[in-house]
PDB file of N, CA and C in Angstrom:
ATOM      1  N   UNK A  13       0.885  -1.152  -0.053  1.00 51.00           N
ATOM      2  CA  UNK A  13      -0.066   0.083   0.060  1.00 51.00           C
ATOM      3  C   UNK A  13       0.980   1.309  -0.051  1.00 51.00           C
ATOM      4  N   UNK A  14       0.458   2.228  -0.722  1.00 62.00           N
ATOM      5  CA  UNK A  14       1.377   3.565  -0.877  1.00 62.00           C
ATOM      6  C   UNK A  14       1.096   4.130   0.322  1.00 62.00           C
ATOM      7  N   UNK A  15       2.157   4.800   0.674  1.00 61.00           N
ATOM      8  CA  UNK A  15       2.258   5.710   1.980  1.00 61.00           C
ATOM      9  C   UNK A  15       1.327   7.015   1.728  1.00 61.00           C
ATOM     10  N   UNK A  16       1.211   7.561   0.588  1.00 65.00           N
ATOM     11  CA  UNK A  16       0.264   8.730   0.257  1.00 65.00           C
ATOM     12  C   UNK A  16      -1.118   8.221   0.430  1.00 65.00           C
ATOM     13  N   UNK A  17      -1.274   6.969   0.077  1.00 68.00           N
ATOM     14  CA  UNK A  17      -2.811   6.599   0.056  1.00 68.00           C
ATOM     15  C   UNK A  17      -3.180   6.241   1.525  1.00 68.00           C
ATOM     16  N   UNK A  18      -2.323   5.941   2.339  1.00 64.00           N
ATOM     17  CA  UNK A  18      -2.429   5.803   3.989  1.00 64.00           C
ATOM     18  C   UNK A  18      -2.704   6.984   4.438  1.00 64.00           C
ATOM     19  N   UNK A  19      -1.950   8.066   4.157  1.00 64.00           N
ATOM     20  CA  UNK A  19      -2.102   9.406   4.753  1.00 64.00           C
ATOM     21  C   UNK A  19      -3.515  10.020   4.211  1.00 64.00           C
ATOM     22  N   UNK A  20      -3.928   9.539   2.929  1.00 68.00           N
ATOM     23  CA  UNK A  20      -5.091  10.094   2.350  1.00 68.00           C
ATOM     24  C   UNK A  20      -6.104   9.487   3.284  1.00 68.00           C
ATOM     25  N   UNK A  21      -6.438   8.191   3.404  1.00 66.00           N
ATOM     26  CA  UNK A  21      -7.296   7.425   4.080  1.00 66.00           C
ATOM     27  C   UNK A  21      -7.440   7.943   5.410  1.00 66.00           C
ATOM     28  N   UNK A  22      -6.358   8.333   6.191  1.00 60.00           N
ATOM     29  CA  UNK A  22      -6.440   8.750   7.582  1.00 60.00           C
ATOM     30  C   UNK A  22      -7.079  10.102   7.624  1.00 60.00           C
ATOM     31  N   UNK A  23      -6.585  11.005   6.619  1.00 62.00           N
ATOM     32  CA  UNK A  23      -7.419  12.400   6.522  1.00 62.00           C
ATOM     33  C   UNK A  23      -8.758  12.289   6.237  1.00 62.00           C
ATOM     34  N   UNK A  24      -9.335  11.388   5.333  1.00 65.00           N
ATOM     35  CA  UNK A  24     -10.658  11.201   5.186  1.00 65.00           C
ATOM     36  C   UNK A  24     -11.469  10.628   6.371  1.00 65.00           C
ATOM     37  N   UNK A  25     -10.767   9.824   7.189  1.00 59.00           N
ATOM     38  CA  UNK A  25     -11.367   9.365   8.154  1.00 59.00           C
ATOM     39  C   UNK A  25     -11.790  10.425   9.233  1.00 59.00           C
ATOM     40  N   UNK A  26     -11.322  11.418   9.443  1.00 58.00           N
ATOM     41  CA  UNK A  26     -11.457  12.668  10.221  1.00 58.00           C
ATOM     42  C   UNK A  26     -11.747  12.328  11.587  1.00 58.00           C
ATOM     43  N   UNK A  27     -10.834  11.536  12.067  1.00 59.00           N
ATOM     44  CA  UNK A  27     -11.023  11.145  13.550  1.00 59.00           C
ATOM     45  C   UNK A  27      -9.900  11.486  14.392  1.00 59.00           C
ATOM     46  N   UNK A  28     -10.038  12.691  14.910  1.00 60.00           N
ATOM     47  CA  UNK A  28      -8.917  13.347  15.624  1.00 60.00           C
ATOM     48  C   UNK A  28      -7.737  14.044  14.618  1.00 60.00           C
ATOM     49  N   UNK A  29      -6.524  14.225  15.457  1.00 61.00           N
ATOM     50  CA  UNK A  29      -5.723  14.871  14.714  1.00 61.00           C
ATOM     51  C   UNK A  29      -4.964  14.120  13.410  1.00 61.00           C
ATOM     52  N   UNK A  30      -4.593  14.622  12.491  1.00 64.00           N
ATOM     53  CA  UNK A  30      -4.032  13.585  11.540  1.00 64.00           C
ATOM     54  C   UNK A  30      -2.656  13.497  11.491  1.00 64.00           C
ATOM     55  N   UNK A  31      -2.168  12.450  12.359  1.00 70.00           N
ATOM     56  CA  UNK A  31      -0.797  12.302  12.560  1.00 70.00           C
ATOM     57  C   UNK A  31       0.135  12.052  11.213  1.00 70.00           C
ATOM     58  N   UNK A  32      -0.576  11.220  10.468  1.00 72.00           N
ATOM     59  CA  UNK A  32       0.102  10.825   9.202  1.00 72.00           C
ATOM     60  C   UNK A  32       0.209  12.058   8.324  1.00 72.00           C
ATOM     61  N   UNK A  33      -0.526  12.972   8.301  1.00 71.00           N
ATOM     62  CA  UNK A  33      -0.249  14.290   7.583  1.00 71.00           C
ATOM     63  C   UNK A  33       0.918  14.957   8.004  1.00 71.00           C
ATOM     64  N   UNK A  34       0.927  15.189   9.383  1.00 70.00           N
ATOM     65  CA  UNK A  34       1.748  15.852  10.150  1.00 70.00           C
ATOM     66  C   UNK A  34       3.237  15.301   9.819  1.00 70.00           C
ATOM     67  N   UNK A  35       3.366  13.925  10.256  1.00 71.00           N
ATOM     68  CA  UNK A  35       4.658  13.354   9.731  1.00 71.00           C
ATOM     69  C   UNK A  35       5.102  13.475   8.419  1.00 71.00           C
ATOM     70  N   UNK A  36       4.104  13.259   7.418  1.00 72.00           N
ATOM     71  CA  UNK A  36       4.413  13.482   6.073  1.00 72.00           C
ATOM     72  C   UNK A  36       4.925  14.930   5.776  1.00 72.00           C
ATOM     73  N   UNK A  37       4.394  15.904   6.540  1.00 71.00           N
ATOM     74  CA  UNK A  37       5.078  17.098   6.263  1.00 71.00           C
ATOM     75  C   UNK A  37       6.563  17.309   6.723  1.00 71.00           C
ATOM     76  N   UNK A  38       6.764  16.675   7.672  1.00 67.00           N
ATOM     77  CA  UNK A  38       8.172  16.532   8.231  1.00 67.00           C
ATOM     78  C   UNK A  38       9.115  15.689   7.473  1.00 67.00           C
ATOM     79  N   UNK A  39       8.673  14.331   6.883  1.00 69.00           N
ATOM     80  CA  UNK A  39       9.320  13.544   6.305  1.00 69.00           C
ATOM     81  C   UNK A  39       9.839  14.120   4.955  1.00 69.00           C
ATOM     82  N   UNK A  40       8.983  14.953   4.359  1.00 75.00           N
ATOM     83  CA  UNK A  40       9.338  15.579   3.042  1.00 75.00           C
ATOM     84  C   UNK A  40      10.681  16.366   3.049  1.00 75.00           C
ATOM     85  N   UNK A  41      11.051  16.708   4.245  1.00 75.00           N
ATOM     86  CA  UNK A  41      12.160  17.589   4.372  1.00 75.00           C
ATOM     87  C   UNK A  41      13.476  16.779   4.701  1.00 75.00           C
ATOM     88  N   UNK A  42      13.330  15.460   4.525  1.00 77.00           N
ATOM     89  CA  UNK A  42      14.459  14.493   4.715  1.00 77.00           C
ATOM     90  C   UNK A  42      15.143  14.502   6.227  1.00 77.00           C
ATOM     91  N   UNK A  43      16.537  14.573   6.253  1.00 78.00           N
ATOM     92  CA  UNK A  43      17.137  14.638   7.528  1.00 78.00           C
ATOM     93  C   UNK A  43      16.879  15.691   8.365  1.00 78.00           C
ATOM     94  N   UNK A  44      16.607  16.907   7.923  1.00 79.00           N
ATOM     95  CA  UNK A  44      16.162  17.941   8.609  1.00 79.00           C
ATOM     96  C   UNK A  44      14.838  17.638   9.288  1.00 79.00           C
ATOM     97  N   UNK A  45      13.820  17.168   8.523  1.00 76.00           N
ATOM     98  CA  UNK A  45      12.414  16.636   9.136  1.00 76.00           C
ATOM     99  C   UNK A  45      12.662  15.641  10.184  1.00 76.00           C
ATOM    100  N   UNK A  46      13.589  14.547   9.809  1.00 76.00           N
ATOM    101  CA  UNK A  46      13.780  13.552  10.843  1.00 76.00           C
ATOM    102  C   UNK A  46      14.200  14.018  12.094  1.00 76.00           C
ATOM    103  N   UNK A  47      15.176  15.199  12.184  1.00 82.00           N
ATOM    104  CA  UNK A  47      15.722  15.565  13.118  1.00 82.00           C
ATOM    105  C   UNK A  47      14.659  16.531  14.054  1.00 82.00           C
ATOM    106  N   UNK A  48      13.840  17.194  13.241  1.00 78.00           N
ATOM    107  CA  UNK A  48      12.667  17.839  14.162  1.00 78.00           C
ATOM    108  C   UNK A  48      11.813  16.930  14.696  1.00 78.00           C
ATOM    109  N   UNK A  49      11.414  15.888  13.968  1.00 75.00           N
ATOM    110  CA  UNK A  49      10.438  14.926  14.625  1.00 75.00           C
ATOM    111  C   UNK A  49      11.093  14.320  15.902  1.00 75.00           C
ATOM    112  N   UNK A  50      12.349  13.889  15.884  1.00 81.00           N
ATOM    113  CA  UNK A  50      13.034  13.388  17.056  1.00 81.00           C
ATOM    114  C   UNK A  50      13.185  14.310  18.226  1.00 81.00           C
ATOM    115  N   UNK A  51      13.450  15.632  17.680  1.00 84.00           N
ATOM    116  CA  UNK A  51      13.359  16.812  18.910  1.00 84.00           C
ATOM    117  C   UNK A  51      11.986  16.826  19.609  1.00 84.00           C
ATOM    118  N   UNK A  52      10.975  16.850  18.751  1.00 82.00           N
ATOM    119  CA  UNK A  52       9.564  16.861  19.177  1.00 82.00           C
ATOM    120  C   UNK A  52       9.377  15.645  20.137  1.00 82.00           C
ATOM    121  N   UNK A  53       9.607  14.515  19.645  1.00 81.00           N
ATOM    122  CA  UNK A  53       9.286  13.153  20.448  1.00 81.00           C
ATOM    123  C   UNK A  53      10.174  13.111  21.689  1.00 81.00           C
ATOM    124  N   UNK A  54      11.184  13.983  21.652  1.00 81.00           N
ATOM    125  CA  UNK A  54      12.081  13.714  22.898  1.00 81.00           C
ATOM    126  C   UNK A  54      13.134  12.799  22.838  1.00 81.00           C
ATOM    127  N   UNK A  55      13.452  12.086  21.475  1.00 83.00           N
ATOM    128  CA  UNK A  55      14.277  11.085  21.390  1.00 83.00           C
ATOM    129  C   UNK A  55      15.698  11.797  21.478  1.00 83.00           C
ATOM    130  N   UNK A  56      15.783  12.839  20.859  1.00 87.00           N
ATOM    131  CA  UNK A  56      17.183  13.584  20.960  1.00 87.00           C
ATOM    132  C   UNK A  56      16.904  14.914  21.463  1.00 87.00           C
ATOM    133  N   UNK A  57      17.807  15.479  22.313  1.00 87.00           N
ATOM    134  CA  UNK A  57      17.994  16.527  22.947  1.00 87.00           C
ATOM    135  C   UNK A  57      19.067  17.646  22.737  1.00 87.00           C
ATOM    136  N   UNK A  58      18.811  18.907  22.846  1.00 88.00           N
ATOM    137  CA  UNK A  58      19.991  19.922  22.621  1.00 88.00           C
ATOM    138  C   UNK A  58      20.844  19.715  23.702  1.00 88.00           C
ATOM    139  N   UNK A  59      22.210  20.195  23.443  1.00 90.00           N
ATOM    140  CA  UNK A  59      23.242  20.139  24.456  1.00 90.00           C
ATOM    141  C   UNK A  59      23.112  20.843  25.828  1.00 90.00           C
ATOM    142  N   UNK A  60      22.494  21.967  25.544  1.00 91.00           N
ATOM    143  CA  UNK A  60      22.321  22.951  26.711  1.00 91.00           C
ATOM    144  C   UNK A  60      21.259  22.023  27.696  1.00 91.00           C
ATOM    145  N   UNK A  61      20.385  21.362  27.234  1.00 89.00           N
ATOM    146  CA  UNK A  61      19.504  20.580  28.157  1.00 89.00           C
ATOM    147  C   UNK A  61      20.396  19.527  28.925  1.00 89.00           C
ATOM    148  N   UNK A  62      21.015  18.591  28.080  1.00 89.00           N
ATOM    149  CA  UNK A  62      22.005  17.626  28.638  1.00 89.00           C
ATOM    150  C   UNK A  62      22.989  18.270  29.625  1.00 89.00           C
ATOM    151  N   UNK A  63      23.461  19.340  29.405  1.00 93.00           N
ATOM    152  CA  UNK A  63      24.194  19.981  30.317  1.00 93.00           C
ATOM    153  C   UNK A  63      23.669  20.453  31.529  1.00 93.00           C
ATOM    154  N   UNK A  64      22.494  20.952  31.439  1.00 94.00           N
ATOM    155  CA  UNK A  64      21.578  21.298  32.608  1.00 94.00           C
ATOM    156  C   UNK A  64      21.251  19.934  33.474  1.00 94.00           C
ATOM    157  N   UNK A  65      20.981  19.106  32.803  1.00 92.00           N
ATOM    158  CA  UNK A  65      20.485  17.586  33.668  1.00 92.00           C
ATOM    159  C   UNK A  65      22.002  17.222  34.184  1.00 92.00           C
ATOM    160  N   UNK A  66      22.957  17.421  33.564  1.00 94.00           N
ATOM    161  CA  UNK A  66      24.264  16.868  34.173  1.00 94.00           C
ATOM    162  C   UNK A  66      24.573  17.602  35.231  1.00 94.00           C
ATOM    163  N   UNK A  67      24.444  18.953  35.252  1.00 96.00           N
ATOM    164  CA  UNK A  67      24.657  19.760  36.562  1.00 96.00           C
ATOM    165  C   UNK A  67      23.552  19.275  37.619  1.00 96.00           C
ATOM    166  N   UNK A  68      22.571  19.153  37.333  1.00 96.00           N
ATOM    167  CA  UNK A  68      21.509  18.893  38.318  1.00 96.00           C
ATOM    168  C   UNK A  68      21.787  17.476  38.917  1.00 96.00           C
ATOM    169  N   UNK A  69      22.234  16.622  38.072  1.00 96.00           N
ATOM    170  CA  UNK A  69      22.702  15.321  38.586  1.00 96.00           C
ATOM    171  C   UNK A  69      23.894  15.540  39.682  1.00 96.00           C
ATOM    172  N   UNK A  70      24.851  16.309  39.179  1.00 96.00           N
ATOM    173  CA  UNK A  70      25.916  16.539  40.016  1.00 96.00           C
ATOM    174  C   UNK A  70      25.692  17.082  41.532  1.00 96.00           C
ATOM    175  N   UNK A  71      24.726  18.179  41.186  1.00 96.00           N
ATOM    176  CA  UNK A  71      24.232  18.867  42.559  1.00 96.00           C
ATOM    177  C   UNK A  71      23.550  18.027  43.447  1.00 96.00           C
ATOM    178  N   UNK A  72      22.830  17.048  42.973  1.00 96.00           N
ATOM    179  CA  UNK A  72      22.071  15.949  43.849  1.00 96.00           C
ATOM    180  C   UNK A  72      23.253  15.114  44.391  1.00 96.00           C
ATOM    181  N   UNK A  73      24.135  14.787  43.683  1.00 96.00           N
ATOM    182  CA  UNK A  73      25.267  13.744  44.194  1.00 96.00           C
ATOM    183  C   UNK A  73      25.991  14.424  45.253  1.00 96.00           C
ATOM    184  N   UNK A  74      26.141  15.816  44.993  1.00 96.00           N
ATOM    185  CA  UNK A  74      27.099  16.318  45.980  1.00 96.00           C
ATOM    186  C   UNK A  74      26.305  16.616  47.306  1.00 96.00           C
ATOM    187  N   UNK A  75      24.961  16.860  47.209  1.00 96.00           N
ATOM    188  CA  UNK A  75      24.201  17.007  48.142  1.00 96.00           C
ATOM    189  C   UNK A  75      24.018  15.696  49.015  1.00 96.00           C
ATOM    190  N   UNK A  76      23.893  14.612  48.262  1.00 96.00           N
ATOM    191  CA  UNK A  76      23.774  13.238  48.930  1.00 96.00           C
ATOM    192  C   UNK A  76      25.096  12.842  49.704  1.00 96.00           C
ATOM    193  N   UNK A  77      26.304  13.245  48.951  1.00 96.00           N
ATOM    194  CA  UNK A  77      27.555  12.982  49.730  1.00 96.00           C
ATOM    195  C   UNK A  77      27.733  13.845  51.071  1.00 96.00           C
ATOM    196  N   UNK A  78      27.240  15.230  50.973  1.00 95.00           N
ATOM    197  CA  UNK A  78      27.397  15.927  52.222  1.00 95.00           C
ATOM    198  C   UNK A  78      26.414  15.392  53.471  1.00 95.00           C
ATOM    199  N   UNK A  79      25.250  15.033  52.934  1.00 95.00           N
ATOM    200  CA  UNK A  79      24.249  14.461  53.856  1.00 95.00           C
ATOM    201  C   UNK A  79      24.860  13.052  54.510  1.00 95.00           C
ATOM    202  N   UNK A  80      25.496  12.324  53.545  1.00 94.00           N
ATOM    203  CA  UNK A  80      26.077  11.047  54.240  1.00 94.00           C
ATOM    204  C   UNK A  80      27.050  11.499  55.231  1.00 94.00           C
ATOM    205  N   UNK A  81      27.898  12.421  54.842  1.00 94.00           N
ATOM    206  CA  UNK A  81      29.115  12.861  55.837  1.00 94.00           C
ATOM    207  C   UNK A  81      28.500  13.395  57.213  1.00 94.00           C
ATOM    208  N   UNK A  82      27.471  14.123  56.887  1.00 93.00           N
ATOM    209  CA  UNK A  82      26.883  14.590  58.305  1.00 93.00           C
ATOM    210  C   UNK A  82      26.376  13.506  58.997  1.00 93.00           C
ATOM    211  N   UNK A  83      25.586  12.625  58.492  1.00 93.00           N
ATOM    212  CA  UNK A  83      25.185  11.527  59.130  1.00 93.00           C
ATOM    213  C   UNK A  83      26.152  10.758  59.839  1.00 93.00           C
ATOM    214  N   UNK A  84      27.317  10.499  59.217  1.00 94.00           N
ATOM    215  CA  UNK A  84      28.253   9.799  59.857  1.00 94.00           C
ATOM    216  C   UNK A  84      28.988  10.621  60.992  1.00 94.00           C
ATOM    217  N   UNK A  85      29.149  11.862  60.894  1.00 92.00           N
ATOM    218  CA  UNK A  85      29.411  12.602  61.948  1.00 92.00           C
ATOM    219  C   UNK A  85      28.427  12.537  63.049  1.00 92.00           C
ATOM    220  N   UNK A  86      27.147  12.622  62.804  1.00 93.00           N
ATOM    221  CA  UNK A  86      26.167  12.451  63.796  1.00 93.00           C
ATOM    222  C   UNK A  86      26.287  11.040  64.524  1.00 93.00           C
ATOM    223  N   UNK A  87      26.433  10.125  63.890  1.00 92.00           N
ATOM    224  CA  UNK A  87      26.616   8.630  64.524  1.00 92.00           C
ATOM    225  C   UNK A  87      27.958   8.609  65.296  1.00 92.00           C
ATOM    226  N   UNK A  88      28.962   9.518  64.869  1.00 92.00           N
ATOM    227  CA  UNK A  88      30.082   9.399  65.835  1.00 92.00           C
ATOM    228  C   UNK A  88      29.934  10.169  67.148  1.00 92.00           C
ATOM    229  N   UNK A  89      29.102  11.228  66.924  1.00 92.00           N
ATOM    230  CA  UNK A  89      28.741  12.067  68.118  1.00 92.00           C
ATOM    231  C   UNK A  89      27.972  11.252  69.221  1.00 92.00           C
ATOM    232  N   UNK A  90      26.959  10.612  68.612  1.00 91.00           N
ATOM    233  CA  UNK A  90      26.177   9.684  69.456  1.00 91.00           C
ATOM    234  C   UNK A  90      26.914   8.590  69.985  1.00 91.00           C
ATOM    235  N   UNK A  91      27.786   7.960  69.514  1.00 90.00           N
ATOM    236  CA  UNK A  91      28.580   6.706  70.069  1.00 90.00           C
ATOM    237  C   UNK A  91      29.472   7.534  71.076  1.00 90.00           C
ATOM    238  N   UNK A  92      30.041   8.680  70.797  1.00 88.00           N
ATOM    239  CA  UNK A  92      30.863   9.358  71.832  1.00 88.00           C
ATOM    240  C   UNK A  92      29.977   9.804  73.076  1.00 88.00           C
ATOM    241  N   UNK A  93      28.823  10.265  72.853  1.00 88.00           N
ATOM    242  CA  UNK A  93      27.915  10.599  73.947  1.00 88.00           C
ATOM    243  C   UNK A  93      27.465   9.271  74.803  1.00 88.00           C
ATOM    244  N   UNK A  94      27.433   8.171  74.155  1.00 89.00           N
ATOM    245  CA  UNK A  94      27.159   6.861  74.892  1.00 89.00           C
ATOM    246  C   UNK A  94      28.274   6.540  75.559  1.00 89.00           C
ATOM    247  N   UNK A  95      29.532   6.442  75.057  1.00 86.00           N
ATOM    248  CA  UNK A  95      30.710   6.247  75.664  1.00 86.00           C
ATOM    249  C   UNK A  95      30.845   7.078  77.184  1.00 86.00           C
ATOM    250  N   UNK A  96      30.526   8.502  76.860  1.00 87.00           N
ATOM    251  CA  UNK A  96      30.600   9.339  78.188  1.00 87.00           C
ATOM    252  C   UNK A  96      29.503   8.888  79.089  1.00 87.00           C
ATOM    253  N   UNK A  97      28.345   8.716  78.611  1.00 87.00           N
ATOM    254  CA  UNK A  97      27.493   8.219  79.630  1.00 87.00           C
ATOM    255  C   UNK A  97      27.732   6.898  80.451  1.00 87.00           C
ATOM    256  N   UNK A  98      28.427   5.945  79.731  1.00 86.00           N
ATOM    257  CA  UNK A  98      28.966   4.626  80.344  1.00 86.00           C
ATOM    258  C   UNK A  98      29.937   5.146  81.258  1.00 86.00           C
ATOM    259  N   UNK A  99      30.916   6.062  81.002  1.00 86.00           N
ATOM    260  CA  UNK A  99      31.914   6.235  81.746  1.00 86.00           C
ATOM    261  C   UNK A  99      31.216   7.023  83.131  1.00 86.00           C
ATOM    262  N   UNK A 100      30.315   7.789  82.830  1.00 87.00           N
ATOM    263  CA  UNK A 100      29.677   8.476  84.035  1.00 87.00           C
ATOM    264  C   UNK A 100      28.987   7.349  84.937  1.00 87.00           C
ATOM    265  N   UNK A 101      28.390   6.481  84.305  1.00 88.00           N
ATOM    266  CA  UNK A 101      27.623   5.430  85.059  1.00 88.00           C
ATOM    267  C   UNK A 101      28.728   4.616  85.845  1.00 88.00           C
ATOM    268  N   UNK A 102      29.817   4.331  85.272  1.00 88.00           N
ATOM    269  CA  UNK A 102      31.125   3.505  85.990  1.00 88.00           C
ATOM    270  C   UNK A 102      31.515   4.334  86.884  1.00 88.00           C
ATOM    271  N   UNK A 103      31.679   5.637  86.883  1.00 88.00           N
ATOM    272  CA  UNK A 103      32.367   6.504  87.944  1.00 88.00           C
ATOM    273  C   UNK A 103      31.386   6.678  89.260  1.00 88.00           C
ATOM    274  N   UNK A 104      30.215   6.580  88.925  1.00 86.00           N
ATOM    275  CA  UNK A 104      29.096   6.739  89.855  1.00 86.00           C
ATOM    276  C   UNK A 104      28.993   5.349  90.739  1.00 86.00           C
ATOM    277  N   UNK A 105      29.024   4.377  90.003  1.00 88.00           N
ATOM    278  CA  UNK A 105      29.174   2.956  90.747  1.00 88.00           C
ATOM    279  C   UNK A 105      30.525   3.007  91.576  1.00 88.00           C
ATOM    280  N   UNK A 106      31.551   3.302  91.002  1.00 88.00           N
ATOM    281  CA  UNK A 106      32.684   3.322  91.706  1.00 88.00           C
ATOM    282  C   UNK A 106      32.659   4.224  92.994  1.00 88.00           C
ATOM    283  N   UNK A 107      32.010   5.377  92.775  1.00 86.00           N
ATOM    284  CA  UNK A 107      31.982   6.307  93.918  1.00 86.00           C
ATOM    285  C   UNK A 107      31.063   5.702  95.085  1.00 86.00           C
ATOM    286  N   UNK A 108      29.783   4.939  94.686  1.00 85.00           N
ATOM    287  CA  UNK A 108      29.215   4.407  95.559  1.00 85.00           C
ATOM    288  C   UNK A 108      29.758   3.286  96.501  1.00 85.00           C
ATOM    289  N   UNK A 109      30.684   2.397  95.628  1.00 86.00           N
ATOM    290  CA  UNK A 109      31.363   1.423  96.312  1.00 86.00           C
ATOM    291  C   UNK A 109      32.246   2.013  97.134  1.00 86.00           C
ATOM    292  N   UNK A 110      32.962   3.052  96.925  1.00 84.00           N
ATOM    293  CA  UNK A 110      34.117   3.632  97.792  1.00 84.00           C
ATOM    294  C   UNK A 110      33.408   3.998  98.947  1.00 84.00           C
ATOM    295  N   UNK A 111      32.151   4.817  98.810  1.00 84.00           N
ATOM    296  CA  UNK A 111      31.458   5.376  99.991  1.00 84.00           C
ATOM    297  C   UNK A 111      30.900   4.373 101.003  1.00 84.00           C
ATOM    298  N   UNK A 112      30.567   2.998 100.319  1.00 83.00           N
ATOM    299  CA  UNK A 112      30.169   2.009 101.108  1.00 83.00           C
ATOM    300  C   UNK A 112      31.211   1.457 101.835  1.00 83.00           C
ATOM    301  N   UNK A 113      32.616   1.393 101.307  1.00 83.00           N
ATOM    302  CA  UNK A 113      33.666   0.783 102.056  1.00 83.00           C
ATOM    303  C   UNK A 113      34.034   1.679 103.220  1.00 83.00           C
ATOM    304  N   UNK A 114      33.770   2.984 103.083  1.00 83.00           N
ATOM    305  CA  UNK A 114      33.910   3.829 104.276  1.00 83.00           C
ATOM    306  C   UNK A 114      32.899   3.864 105.198  1.00 83.00           C
ATOM    307  N   UNK A 115      31.834   3.166 105.074  1.00 80.00           N
ATOM    308  CA  UNK A 115      30.795   3.010 105.934  1.00 80.00           C
ATOM    309  C   UNK A 115      29.474   3.730 105.779  1.00 80.00           C
ATOM    310  N   UNK A 116      29.423   4.639 104.572  1.00 77.00           N
ATOM    311  CA  UNK A 116      28.262   5.252 104.261  1.00 77.00           C
ATOM    312  C   UNK A 116      27.447   4.443 103.546  1.00 77.00           C
ATOM    313  N   UNK A 117      26.017   4.368 103.671  1.00 75.00           N
ATOM    314  CA  UNK A 117      25.036   3.802 102.924  1.00 75.00           C
ATOM    315  C   UNK A 117      24.367   4.803 101.824  1.00 75.00           C
ATOM    316  N   UNK A 118      24.341   4.411 100.667  1.00 66.00           N
ATOM    317  CA  UNK A 118      23.701   5.242  99.686  1.00 66.00           C
ATOM    318  C   UNK A 118      22.138   5.406  99.980  1.00 66.00           C
ATOM    319  N   UNK A 119      21.844   6.484  99.881  1.00 71.00           N
ATOM    320  CA  UNK A 119      20.334   6.826 100.182  1.00 71.00           C
ATOM    321  C   UNK A 119      19.625   7.166  98.802  1.00 71.00           C
ATOM    322  N   UNK A 120      18.509   6.483  98.534  1.00 69.00           N
ATOM    323  CA  UNK A 120      17.792   6.783  97.443  1.00 69.00           C
ATOM    324  C   UNK A 120      16.845   7.769  97.707  1.00 69.00           C
ATOM    325  N   UNK A 121      16.787   8.817  96.633  1.00 69.00           N
ATOM    326  CA  UNK A 121      15.914   9.989  96.812  1.00 69.00           C
ATOM    327  C   UNK A 121      14.484   9.535  96.315  1.00 69.00           C
ATOM    328  N   UNK A 122      13.510   9.595  96.891  1.00 64.00           N
ATOM    329  CA  UNK A 122      12.232   9.343  96.394  1.00 64.00           C
ATOM    330  C   UNK A 122      11.667  10.577  95.734  1.00 64.00           C
ATOM    331  N   UNK A 123      10.520  10.442  95.288  1.00 53.00           N
ATOM    332  CA  UNK A 123       9.758  11.486  94.624  1.00 53.00           C
ATOM    333  C   UNK A 123       9.456  12.636  95.494  1.00 53.00           C
ATOM    334  N   UNK A 124       8.749  13.629  94.944  1.00 48.00           N
ATOM    335  CA  UNK A 124       8.598  14.756  96.071  1.00 48.00           C
ATOM    336  C   UNK A 124       7.580  14.348  97.150  1.00 48.00           C
ATOM    337  N   UNK A 125       7.913  14.923  98.437  1.00 44.00           N
ATOM    338  CA  UNK A 125       7.350  14.480  99.694  1.00 44.00           C
ATOM    339  C   UNK A 125       6.061  15.226  99.908  1.00 44.00           C
TER     340      UNK A 125
END
């Protein structure tokens, strides 16, 4: 079947936009028409668009790396705080044991009286 005949039949059907006619208009211009169609469909993109996408990707990657480093620092600080709390608890136990050896009994402080 001839391509022109298909376009004519699609045009006669009058159902929605005539895609065949539109493509035919672009195809008649050869390579330039093909490039325009590919640009419209998004198959190819201009360099400035690709550069912008690359910059955006790099910005997201940098933000991710900074967040990962910040999270690592937070984890280190939490570990240090836990170690400090453990040391304080151990010092408290040692102090209670020392006071008990000197004859003092620890007193527990109850809630408000």
